[in-house]
Coordinates of C-alpha atoms and ligand atoms in Angstrom, one line a residue:
X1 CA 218.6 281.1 50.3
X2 CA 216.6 278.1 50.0
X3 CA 216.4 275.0 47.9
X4 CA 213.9 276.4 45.5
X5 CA 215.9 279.7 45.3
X6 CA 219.1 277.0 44.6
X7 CA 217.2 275.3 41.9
X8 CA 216.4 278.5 40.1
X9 CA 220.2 279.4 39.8
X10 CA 220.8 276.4 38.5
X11 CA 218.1 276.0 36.1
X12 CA 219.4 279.8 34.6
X13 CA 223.1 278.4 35.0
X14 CA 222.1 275.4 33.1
X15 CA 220.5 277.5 30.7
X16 CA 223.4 279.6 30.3
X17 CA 225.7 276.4 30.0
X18 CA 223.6 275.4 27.2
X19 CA 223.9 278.7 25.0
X20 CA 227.7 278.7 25.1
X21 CA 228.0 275.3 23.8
X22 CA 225.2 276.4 21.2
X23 CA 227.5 279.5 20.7
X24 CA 230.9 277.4 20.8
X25 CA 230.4 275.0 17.9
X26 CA 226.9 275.6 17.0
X27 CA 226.1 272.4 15.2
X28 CA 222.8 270.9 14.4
X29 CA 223.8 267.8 16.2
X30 CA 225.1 270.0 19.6
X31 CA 221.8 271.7 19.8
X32 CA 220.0 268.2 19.8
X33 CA 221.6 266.7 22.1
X34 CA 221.5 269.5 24.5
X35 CA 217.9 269.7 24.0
X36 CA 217.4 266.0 24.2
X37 CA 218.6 266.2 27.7
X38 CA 215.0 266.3 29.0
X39 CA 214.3 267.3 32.6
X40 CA 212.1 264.5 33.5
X41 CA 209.4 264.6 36.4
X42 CA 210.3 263.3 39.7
X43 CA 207.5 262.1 41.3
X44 CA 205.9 265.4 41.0
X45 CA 203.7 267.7 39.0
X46 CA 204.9 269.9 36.8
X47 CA 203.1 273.1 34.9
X48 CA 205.4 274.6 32.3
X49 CA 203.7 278.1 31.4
X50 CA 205.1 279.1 28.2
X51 CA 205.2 282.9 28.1
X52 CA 205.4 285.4 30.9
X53 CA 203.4 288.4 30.1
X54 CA 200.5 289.5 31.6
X55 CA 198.8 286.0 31.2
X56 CA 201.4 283.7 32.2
X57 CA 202.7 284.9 35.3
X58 CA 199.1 285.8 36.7
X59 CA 198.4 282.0 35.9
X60 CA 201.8 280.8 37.9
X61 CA 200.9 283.3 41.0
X62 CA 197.7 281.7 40.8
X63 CA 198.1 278.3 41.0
X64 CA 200.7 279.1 43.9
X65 CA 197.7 280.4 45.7
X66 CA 195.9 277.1 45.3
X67 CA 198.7 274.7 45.5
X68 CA 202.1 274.6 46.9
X69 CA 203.3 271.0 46.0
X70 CA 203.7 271.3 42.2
X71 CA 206.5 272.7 40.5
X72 CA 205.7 275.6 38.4
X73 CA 208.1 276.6 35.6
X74 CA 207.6 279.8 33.5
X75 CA 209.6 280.0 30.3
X76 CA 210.0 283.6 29.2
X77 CA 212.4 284.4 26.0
X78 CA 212.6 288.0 26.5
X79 CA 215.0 288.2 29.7
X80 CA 213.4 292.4 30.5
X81 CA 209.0 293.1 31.2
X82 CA 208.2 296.2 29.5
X83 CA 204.4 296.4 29.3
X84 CA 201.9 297.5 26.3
X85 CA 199.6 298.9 28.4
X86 CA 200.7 302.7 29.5
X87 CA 203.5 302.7 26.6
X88 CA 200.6 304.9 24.6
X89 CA 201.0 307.8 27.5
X90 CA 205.1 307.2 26.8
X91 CA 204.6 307.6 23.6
X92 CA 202.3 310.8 23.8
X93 CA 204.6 312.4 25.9
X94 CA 202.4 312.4 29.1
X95 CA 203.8 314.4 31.8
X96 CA 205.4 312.4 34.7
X97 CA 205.3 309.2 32.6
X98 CA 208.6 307.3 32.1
X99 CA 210.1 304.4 30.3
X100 CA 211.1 302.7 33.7
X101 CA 207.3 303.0 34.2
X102 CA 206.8 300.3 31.7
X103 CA 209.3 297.9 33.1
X104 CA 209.3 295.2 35.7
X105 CA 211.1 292.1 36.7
X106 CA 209.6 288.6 37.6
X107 CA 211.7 287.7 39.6
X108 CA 210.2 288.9 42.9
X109 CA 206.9 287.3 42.4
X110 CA 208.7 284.3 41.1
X111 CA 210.3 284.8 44.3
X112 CA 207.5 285.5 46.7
X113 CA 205.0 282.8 44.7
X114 CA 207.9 280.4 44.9
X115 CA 207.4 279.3 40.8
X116 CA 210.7 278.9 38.5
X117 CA 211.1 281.5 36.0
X118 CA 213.8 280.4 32.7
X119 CA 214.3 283.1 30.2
X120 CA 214.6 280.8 27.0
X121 CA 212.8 280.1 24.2
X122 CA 210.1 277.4 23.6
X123 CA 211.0 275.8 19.9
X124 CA 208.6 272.9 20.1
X125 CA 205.8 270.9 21.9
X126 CA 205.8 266.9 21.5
X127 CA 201.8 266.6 22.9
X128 CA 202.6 262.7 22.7
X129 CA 205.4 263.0 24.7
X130 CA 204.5 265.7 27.1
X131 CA 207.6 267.4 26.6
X132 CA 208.4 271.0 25.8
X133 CA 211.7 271.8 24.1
X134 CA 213.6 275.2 24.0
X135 CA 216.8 276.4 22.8
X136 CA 218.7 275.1 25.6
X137 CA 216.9 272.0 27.2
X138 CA 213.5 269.8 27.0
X139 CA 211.0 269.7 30.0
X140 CA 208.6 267.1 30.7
X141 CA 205.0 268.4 31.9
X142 CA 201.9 267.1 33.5
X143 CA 200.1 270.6 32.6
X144 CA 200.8 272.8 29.8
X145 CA 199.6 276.4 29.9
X146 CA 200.3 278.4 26.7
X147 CA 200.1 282.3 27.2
X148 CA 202.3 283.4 24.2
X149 CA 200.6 286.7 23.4
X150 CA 200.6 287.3 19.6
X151 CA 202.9 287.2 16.2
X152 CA 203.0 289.6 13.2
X153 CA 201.4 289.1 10.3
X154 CA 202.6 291.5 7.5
X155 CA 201.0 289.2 4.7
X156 CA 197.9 290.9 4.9
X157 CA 199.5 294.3 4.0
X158 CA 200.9 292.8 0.8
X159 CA 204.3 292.0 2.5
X160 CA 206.8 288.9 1.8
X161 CA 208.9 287.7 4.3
X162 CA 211.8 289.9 3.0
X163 CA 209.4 293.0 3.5
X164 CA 207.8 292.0 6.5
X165 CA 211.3 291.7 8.1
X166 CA 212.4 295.5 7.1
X167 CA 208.8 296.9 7.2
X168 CA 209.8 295.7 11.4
X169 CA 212.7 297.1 11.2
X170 CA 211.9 300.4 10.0
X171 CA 208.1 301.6 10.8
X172 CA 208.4 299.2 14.1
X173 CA 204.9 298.0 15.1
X174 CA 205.7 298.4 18.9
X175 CA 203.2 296.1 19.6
X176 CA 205.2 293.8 21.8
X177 CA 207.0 295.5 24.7
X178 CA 210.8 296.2 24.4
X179 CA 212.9 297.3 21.5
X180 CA 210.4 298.4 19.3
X181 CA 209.0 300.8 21.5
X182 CA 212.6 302.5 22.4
X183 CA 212.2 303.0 18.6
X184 CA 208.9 304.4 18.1
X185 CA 209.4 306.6 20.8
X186 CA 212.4 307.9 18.8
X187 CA 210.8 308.1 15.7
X188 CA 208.0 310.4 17.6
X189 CA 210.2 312.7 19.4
X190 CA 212.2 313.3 16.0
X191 CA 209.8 314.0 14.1
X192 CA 209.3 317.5 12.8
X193 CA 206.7 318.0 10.0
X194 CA 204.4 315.8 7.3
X195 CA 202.6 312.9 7.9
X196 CA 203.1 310.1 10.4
X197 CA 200.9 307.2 9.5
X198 CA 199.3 304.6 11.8
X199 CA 198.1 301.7 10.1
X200 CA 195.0 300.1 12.1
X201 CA 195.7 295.9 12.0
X202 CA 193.0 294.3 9.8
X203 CA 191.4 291.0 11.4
X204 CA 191.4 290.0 15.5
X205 CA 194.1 292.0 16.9
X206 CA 195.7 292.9 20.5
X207 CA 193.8 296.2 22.3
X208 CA 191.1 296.9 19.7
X209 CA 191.5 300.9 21.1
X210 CA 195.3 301.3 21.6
X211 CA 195.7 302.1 17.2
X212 CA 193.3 305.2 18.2
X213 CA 194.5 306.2 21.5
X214 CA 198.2 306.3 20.1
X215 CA 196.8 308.5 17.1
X216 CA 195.4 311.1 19.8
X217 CA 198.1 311.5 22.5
X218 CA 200.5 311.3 19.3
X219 CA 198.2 314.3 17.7
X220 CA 198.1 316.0 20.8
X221 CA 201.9 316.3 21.2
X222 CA 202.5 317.4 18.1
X223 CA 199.8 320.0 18.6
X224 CA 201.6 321.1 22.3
X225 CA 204.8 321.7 19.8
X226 CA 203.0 323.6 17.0
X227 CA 204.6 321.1 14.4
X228 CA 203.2 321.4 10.9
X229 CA 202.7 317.6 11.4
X230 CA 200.0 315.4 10.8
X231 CA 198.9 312.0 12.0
X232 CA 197.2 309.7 9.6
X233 CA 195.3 306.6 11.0
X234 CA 194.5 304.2 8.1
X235 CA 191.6 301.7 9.2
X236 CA 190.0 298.5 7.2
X237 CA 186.8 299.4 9.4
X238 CA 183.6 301.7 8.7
X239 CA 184.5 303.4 12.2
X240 CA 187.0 302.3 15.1
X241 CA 186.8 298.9 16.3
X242 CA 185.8 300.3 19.9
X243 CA 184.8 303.3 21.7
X244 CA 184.1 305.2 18.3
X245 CA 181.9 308.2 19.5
X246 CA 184.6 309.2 21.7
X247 CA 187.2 308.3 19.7
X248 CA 185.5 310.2 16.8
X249 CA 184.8 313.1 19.1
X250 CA 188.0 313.4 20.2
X251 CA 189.3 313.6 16.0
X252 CA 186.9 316.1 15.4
X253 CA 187.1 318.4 18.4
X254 CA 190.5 318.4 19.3
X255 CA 192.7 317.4 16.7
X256 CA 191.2 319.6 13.5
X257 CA 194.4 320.5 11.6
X258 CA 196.8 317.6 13.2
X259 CA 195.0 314.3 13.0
X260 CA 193.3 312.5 9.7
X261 CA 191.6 309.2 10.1
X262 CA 191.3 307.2 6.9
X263 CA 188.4 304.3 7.3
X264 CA 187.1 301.7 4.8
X265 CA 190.7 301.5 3.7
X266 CA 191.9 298.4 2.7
X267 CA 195.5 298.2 2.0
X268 CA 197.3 295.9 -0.5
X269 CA 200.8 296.9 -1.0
X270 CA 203.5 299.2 0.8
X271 CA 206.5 300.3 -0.7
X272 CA 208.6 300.7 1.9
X273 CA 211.0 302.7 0.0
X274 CA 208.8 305.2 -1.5
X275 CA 206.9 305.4 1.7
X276 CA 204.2 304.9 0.1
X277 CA 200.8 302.9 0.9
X278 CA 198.2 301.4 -1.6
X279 CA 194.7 300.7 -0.6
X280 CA 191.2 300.5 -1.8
X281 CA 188.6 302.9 -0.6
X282 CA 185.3 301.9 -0.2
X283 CA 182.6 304.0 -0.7
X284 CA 179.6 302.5 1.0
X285 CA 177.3 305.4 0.5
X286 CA 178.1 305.4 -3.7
X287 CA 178.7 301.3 -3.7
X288 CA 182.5 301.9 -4.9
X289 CA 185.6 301.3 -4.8
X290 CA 188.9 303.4 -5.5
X291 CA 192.1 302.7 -5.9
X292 CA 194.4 305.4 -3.6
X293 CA 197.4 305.7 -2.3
X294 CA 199.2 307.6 0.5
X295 CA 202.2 309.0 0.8
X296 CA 204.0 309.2 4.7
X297 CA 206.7 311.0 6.0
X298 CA 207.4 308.1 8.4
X299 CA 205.3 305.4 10.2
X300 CA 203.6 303.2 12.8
X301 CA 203.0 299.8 10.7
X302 CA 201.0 297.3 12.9
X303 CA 199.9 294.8 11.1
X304 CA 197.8 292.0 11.5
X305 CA 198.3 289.5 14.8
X306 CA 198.2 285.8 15.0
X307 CA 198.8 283.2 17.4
X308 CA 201.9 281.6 17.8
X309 CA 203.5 279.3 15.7
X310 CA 204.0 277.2 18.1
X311 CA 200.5 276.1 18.5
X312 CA 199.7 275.3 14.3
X313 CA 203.2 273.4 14.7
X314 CA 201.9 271.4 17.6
X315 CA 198.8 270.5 16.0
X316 CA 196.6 272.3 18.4
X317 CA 193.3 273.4 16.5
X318 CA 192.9 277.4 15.7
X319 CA 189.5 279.2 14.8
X320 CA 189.3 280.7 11.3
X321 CA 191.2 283.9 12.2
X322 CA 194.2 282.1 13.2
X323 CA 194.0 282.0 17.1
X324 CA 193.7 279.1 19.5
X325 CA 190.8 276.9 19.3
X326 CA 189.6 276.7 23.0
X327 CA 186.6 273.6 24.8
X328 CA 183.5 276.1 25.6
X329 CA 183.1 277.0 28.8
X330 CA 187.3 276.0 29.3
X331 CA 190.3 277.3 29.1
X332 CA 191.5 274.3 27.9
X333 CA 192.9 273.3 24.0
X334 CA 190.1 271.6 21.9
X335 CA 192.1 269.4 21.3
X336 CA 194.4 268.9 23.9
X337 CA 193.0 268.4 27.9
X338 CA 196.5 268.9 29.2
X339 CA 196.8 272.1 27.3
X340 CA 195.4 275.3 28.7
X341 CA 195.4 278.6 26.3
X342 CA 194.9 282.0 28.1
X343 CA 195.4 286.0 27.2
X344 CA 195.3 286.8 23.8
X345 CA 196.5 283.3 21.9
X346 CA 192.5 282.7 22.8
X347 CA 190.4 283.1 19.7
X348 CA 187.4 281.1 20.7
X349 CA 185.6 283.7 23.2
X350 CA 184.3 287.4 22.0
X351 CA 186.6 288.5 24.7
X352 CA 188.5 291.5 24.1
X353 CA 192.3 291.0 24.1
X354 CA 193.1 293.0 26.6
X355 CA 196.2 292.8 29.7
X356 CA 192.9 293.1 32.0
X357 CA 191.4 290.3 30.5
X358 CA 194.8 288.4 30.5
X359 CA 195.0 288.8 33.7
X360 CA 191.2 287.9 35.3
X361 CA 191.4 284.6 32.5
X362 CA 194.8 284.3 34.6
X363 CA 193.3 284.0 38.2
X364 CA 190.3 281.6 37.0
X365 CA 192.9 279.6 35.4
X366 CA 195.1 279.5 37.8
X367 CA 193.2 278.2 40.3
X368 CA 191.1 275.8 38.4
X369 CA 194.5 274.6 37.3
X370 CA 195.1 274.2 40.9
X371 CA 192.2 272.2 42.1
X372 CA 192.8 269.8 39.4
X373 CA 196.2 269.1 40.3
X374 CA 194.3 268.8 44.1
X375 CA 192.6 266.2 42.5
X376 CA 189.7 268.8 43.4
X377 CA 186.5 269.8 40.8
X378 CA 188.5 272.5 39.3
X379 CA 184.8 274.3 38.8
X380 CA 185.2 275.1 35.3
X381 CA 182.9 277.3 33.6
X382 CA 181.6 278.8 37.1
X383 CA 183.6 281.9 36.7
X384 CA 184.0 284.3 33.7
X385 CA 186.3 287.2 33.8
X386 CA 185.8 290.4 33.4
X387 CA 187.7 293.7 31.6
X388 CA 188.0 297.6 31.9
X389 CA 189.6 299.2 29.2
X390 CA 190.9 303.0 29.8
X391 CA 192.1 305.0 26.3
X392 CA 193.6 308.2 26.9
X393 CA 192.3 310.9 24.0
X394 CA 194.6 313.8 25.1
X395 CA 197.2 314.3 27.6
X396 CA 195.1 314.4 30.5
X397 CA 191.3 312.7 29.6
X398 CA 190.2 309.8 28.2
X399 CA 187.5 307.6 27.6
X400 CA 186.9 303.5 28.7
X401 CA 184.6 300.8 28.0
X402 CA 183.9 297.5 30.9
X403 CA 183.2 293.9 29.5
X404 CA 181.7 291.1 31.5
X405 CA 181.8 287.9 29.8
X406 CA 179.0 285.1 31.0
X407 CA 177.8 282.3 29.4
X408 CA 174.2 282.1 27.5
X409 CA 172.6 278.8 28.5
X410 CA 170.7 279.5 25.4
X411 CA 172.9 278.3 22.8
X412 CA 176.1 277.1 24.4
X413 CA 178.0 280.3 23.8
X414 CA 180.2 282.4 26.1
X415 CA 179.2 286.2 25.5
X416 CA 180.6 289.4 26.7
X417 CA 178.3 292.4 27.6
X418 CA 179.4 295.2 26.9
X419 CA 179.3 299.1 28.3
X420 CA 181.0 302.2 26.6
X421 CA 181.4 305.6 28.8
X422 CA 182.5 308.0 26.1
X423 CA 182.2 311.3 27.5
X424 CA 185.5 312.8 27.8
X425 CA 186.4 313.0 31.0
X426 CA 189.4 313.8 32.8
X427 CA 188.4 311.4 36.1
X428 CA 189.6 308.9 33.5
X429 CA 193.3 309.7 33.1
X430 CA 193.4 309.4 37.1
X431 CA 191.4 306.3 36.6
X432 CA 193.5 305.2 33.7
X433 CA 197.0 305.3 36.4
X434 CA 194.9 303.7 39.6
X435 CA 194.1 301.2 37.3
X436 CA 198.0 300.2 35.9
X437 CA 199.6 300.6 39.6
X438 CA 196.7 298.1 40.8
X439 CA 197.4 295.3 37.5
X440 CA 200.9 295.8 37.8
X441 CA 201.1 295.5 41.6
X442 CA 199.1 292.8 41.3
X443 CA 201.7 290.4 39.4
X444 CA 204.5 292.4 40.3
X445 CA 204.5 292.6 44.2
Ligands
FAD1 C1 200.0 300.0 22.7 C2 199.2 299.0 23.6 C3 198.5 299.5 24.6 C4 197.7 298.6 25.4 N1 197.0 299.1 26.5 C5 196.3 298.3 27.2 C6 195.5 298.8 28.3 O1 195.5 300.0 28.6 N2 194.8 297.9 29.1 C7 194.8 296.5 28.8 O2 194.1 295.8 29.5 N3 195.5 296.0 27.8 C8 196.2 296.8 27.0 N4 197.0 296.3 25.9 C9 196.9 294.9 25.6 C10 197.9 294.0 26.4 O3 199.2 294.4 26.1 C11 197.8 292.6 25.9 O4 196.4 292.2 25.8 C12 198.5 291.7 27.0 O5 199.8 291.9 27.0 C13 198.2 290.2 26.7 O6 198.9 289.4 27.6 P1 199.5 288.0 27.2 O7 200.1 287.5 28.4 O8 198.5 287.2 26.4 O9 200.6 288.4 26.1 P2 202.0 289.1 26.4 O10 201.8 290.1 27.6 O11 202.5 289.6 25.1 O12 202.9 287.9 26.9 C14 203.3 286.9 26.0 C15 204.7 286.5 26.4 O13 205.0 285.3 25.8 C16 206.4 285.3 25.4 N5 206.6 284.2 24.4 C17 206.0 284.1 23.2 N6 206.4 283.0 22.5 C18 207.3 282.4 23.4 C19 208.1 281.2 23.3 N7 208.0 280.4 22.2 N8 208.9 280.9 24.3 C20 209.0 281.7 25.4 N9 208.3 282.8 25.5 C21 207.4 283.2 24.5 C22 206.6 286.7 24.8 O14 208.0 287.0 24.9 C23 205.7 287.5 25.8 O15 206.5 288.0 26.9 C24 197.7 297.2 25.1 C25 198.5 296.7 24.0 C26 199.2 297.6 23.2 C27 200.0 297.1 22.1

């Protein structure tokens, strides 16, 4: 073992310290002065990366690549990796897919990369300070990299607090990996007739495709079981937010007597007890609107994402739909030049939020991160990343779309260009697996 492997048992250990004194008394006044103990710099960089998901620990590998003096800290607070992308094929029941397929553990490229990885809980950022605090402890930074994925937002679906909590608790939107998805799955596999509802997030949200994809492999297994079941997909938008010909196709040709898909439907209220939803329907074609309402058997309710709290309570700038506010062509805060936002807390870009595109913001981040703390030109705005997103529509075929994101002298903007490939093919379920071993070996290995 050697020192850095030493200092990573003791940074857990010391996290673990912490949380039983938290658990032991649990006073206001233990809790500060636990996390006032602040781990200060000595005489070295630091990068705190707060999040490890697909994002985070692509940017910690990364910057490894690039640098080996700094220390580079990632703090996780979920201590188990189970990924969003392939959870859809769980879900639909896809032959040879498992649950284990969607986890992983950090720890052996934290290992390998030689970066420090603390499952706790980031409560607060002083940007004056330069010091990150979490439930257990305060770090001092040089370089802050937030990759914190996304929150909930049940407000748009007519939800209070009180709601939003049980609507969570009982139609999970298993759109964060772990728990939620042992519970969707279970909701799936027990399910025996009526209708099972998907609600399509209104606003910016995580994997524009996966509401749609999850509606088809779902249809498709309750077709391979001849359930007198149906699957209801409720969308805000005219047609799906990506991929819609094949999408559409895939409804109409496939999935006749199993699948329903609902769009220009705006909802305002659930009642959660009466399972029952309340939206407006617009009717573009007769300029109207109708007040309707749907009745479920039991339910998929993703709703709306935002960015983390953290970064509104930090004071770091958002764009209008609630994401981080990023310096065009940088990944940096607009606010903030020690702040770097990547993976889907990034509103500023058109880019799709996607693990891919996570993950090739991740390697140009990484490295530019790098070459700054080189004391280097960290090159910024010389590389834009790039996605390919793969949606199963049955079992075995699918459809996918490729991004390339450049910026357009022009005006100052960065764009994405974009290119659909919508015949339904079943080269794109093999595609669709080469594709997850290659990500996944990628941070993983
Ligand atoms: C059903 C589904 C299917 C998908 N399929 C695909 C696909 O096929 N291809 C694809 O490219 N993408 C897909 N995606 C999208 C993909 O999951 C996300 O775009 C990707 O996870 C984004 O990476 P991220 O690092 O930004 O966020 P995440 O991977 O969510 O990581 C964020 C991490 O930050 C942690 N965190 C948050 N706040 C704190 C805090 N305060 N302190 C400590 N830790 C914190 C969270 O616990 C989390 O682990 C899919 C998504 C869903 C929901």
């Amino acid at each position: 073992m050697n020192r850095r492997d030493l200092l990573k048992l003791g940074t857990l250990a010391t996290a673990v310290t912490a949380t039983s004194v938290f658990a032991a008394s649990g006073t206001k006044e233990d809790i500060k002065s636990v996390q006032n103990a602040v781990k200060p710099l000595n005489n070295n960089d630091r990068v705190i990366i707060i999040g490890g998901g697909y994002a985070g620990l692509t940017v910690a590998k990364n910057i490894r690549l690039y640098n080996q003096k700094a220390e580079v800290i990632v703090i996780e607070a979920k201590n188990i990796f189970a990924s969003c992308p392939y959870s859809n094929l769980w879900f639909g029941g896809v032959k040879g897919v498992d649950y284990n397929d969607l986890i992983f553990s950090p720890l052996k490229p934290a290992s390998t990369y030689d970066y420090d990885i603390i499952n706790d809980k980031v409560v607060s950022i002083n940007r004056e300070k330069k010091v990150v605090t979490t439930l257990n402890g305060s770090f001092e930074y040089s370089l802050l990299v937030l990759s914190t994925g996304i929150e909930y937002d049940y407000s748009t679906f007519g939800l209070d607090e009180k709601e939003a909590k049980k609507a969570f608790t009982k139609f999970p939107a298993s759109y964060n990996g772990g728990f939620e998805q042992l519970s969707l799955k279970e909701k799936i596999e027990k399910f025996k007739s009526g209708t099972f509802v998907i609600t399509v997030p209104k606003g910016s949200y995580r994997c524009p495709p996966a509401p749609y994809e999850r509606a088809a492999v779902i249809a498709d297994y309750f077709k391979s079981k001849k359930l007198n079941a149906k699957v209801v997909i409720i969308d805000p938008r005219e047609k799906p937010t990506t991929k819609a010909k094949g999408f559409l196709k895939a409804f109409d040709t496939l999935y006749k007597d199993y699948l329903e898909y609902i769009p220009n439907a705006n909802i305002k209220k659930i009642d959660l007890d009466k399972k029952t939803i309340y939206f407006e329907k617009n009717n573009l074609k007769e300029m109207e609107t109708t007040n309707e309402t749907l009745v479920f058997d039991d339910a998929n309710i993703i709703p709306s994402n935002k960015a983390s709290k953290l970064l509104k309570d930090s004071g770091l700038e958002l764009t209008s739909d609630g994401f981080g506010r990023v310096k065009t062509p940088t990944f940096r805060s607009y606010n903030d030049d020690n702040i770097y936002l990547v993976g889907d807390v990034v509103g500023e870009y058109p880019f799709p939020k996607s693990a891919q595109m996570a993950h090739s913001c991740g390697i140009i981040v990484g490295e530019q991160i790098a070459r700054r703390l080189n004391k280097e030109d960290p090159k910024e705005g010389s590389v834009y990343p790039q996605n390919v997103c793969y949606s199963l529509v049955s079992q075995d075929t699918g459809i996918y779309v490729t991004h390339q994101a450049y910026f357009d002298k022009a005006d100052g903007k960065v764009k994405v260009k974009t290119e659909f490939f919508e015949d339904i093919e079943k080269s794109t379920f093999d595609a669709t697996k080469s594709w997850y071993a290659g990500i996944t070996a990628n941070i993983f290995e």
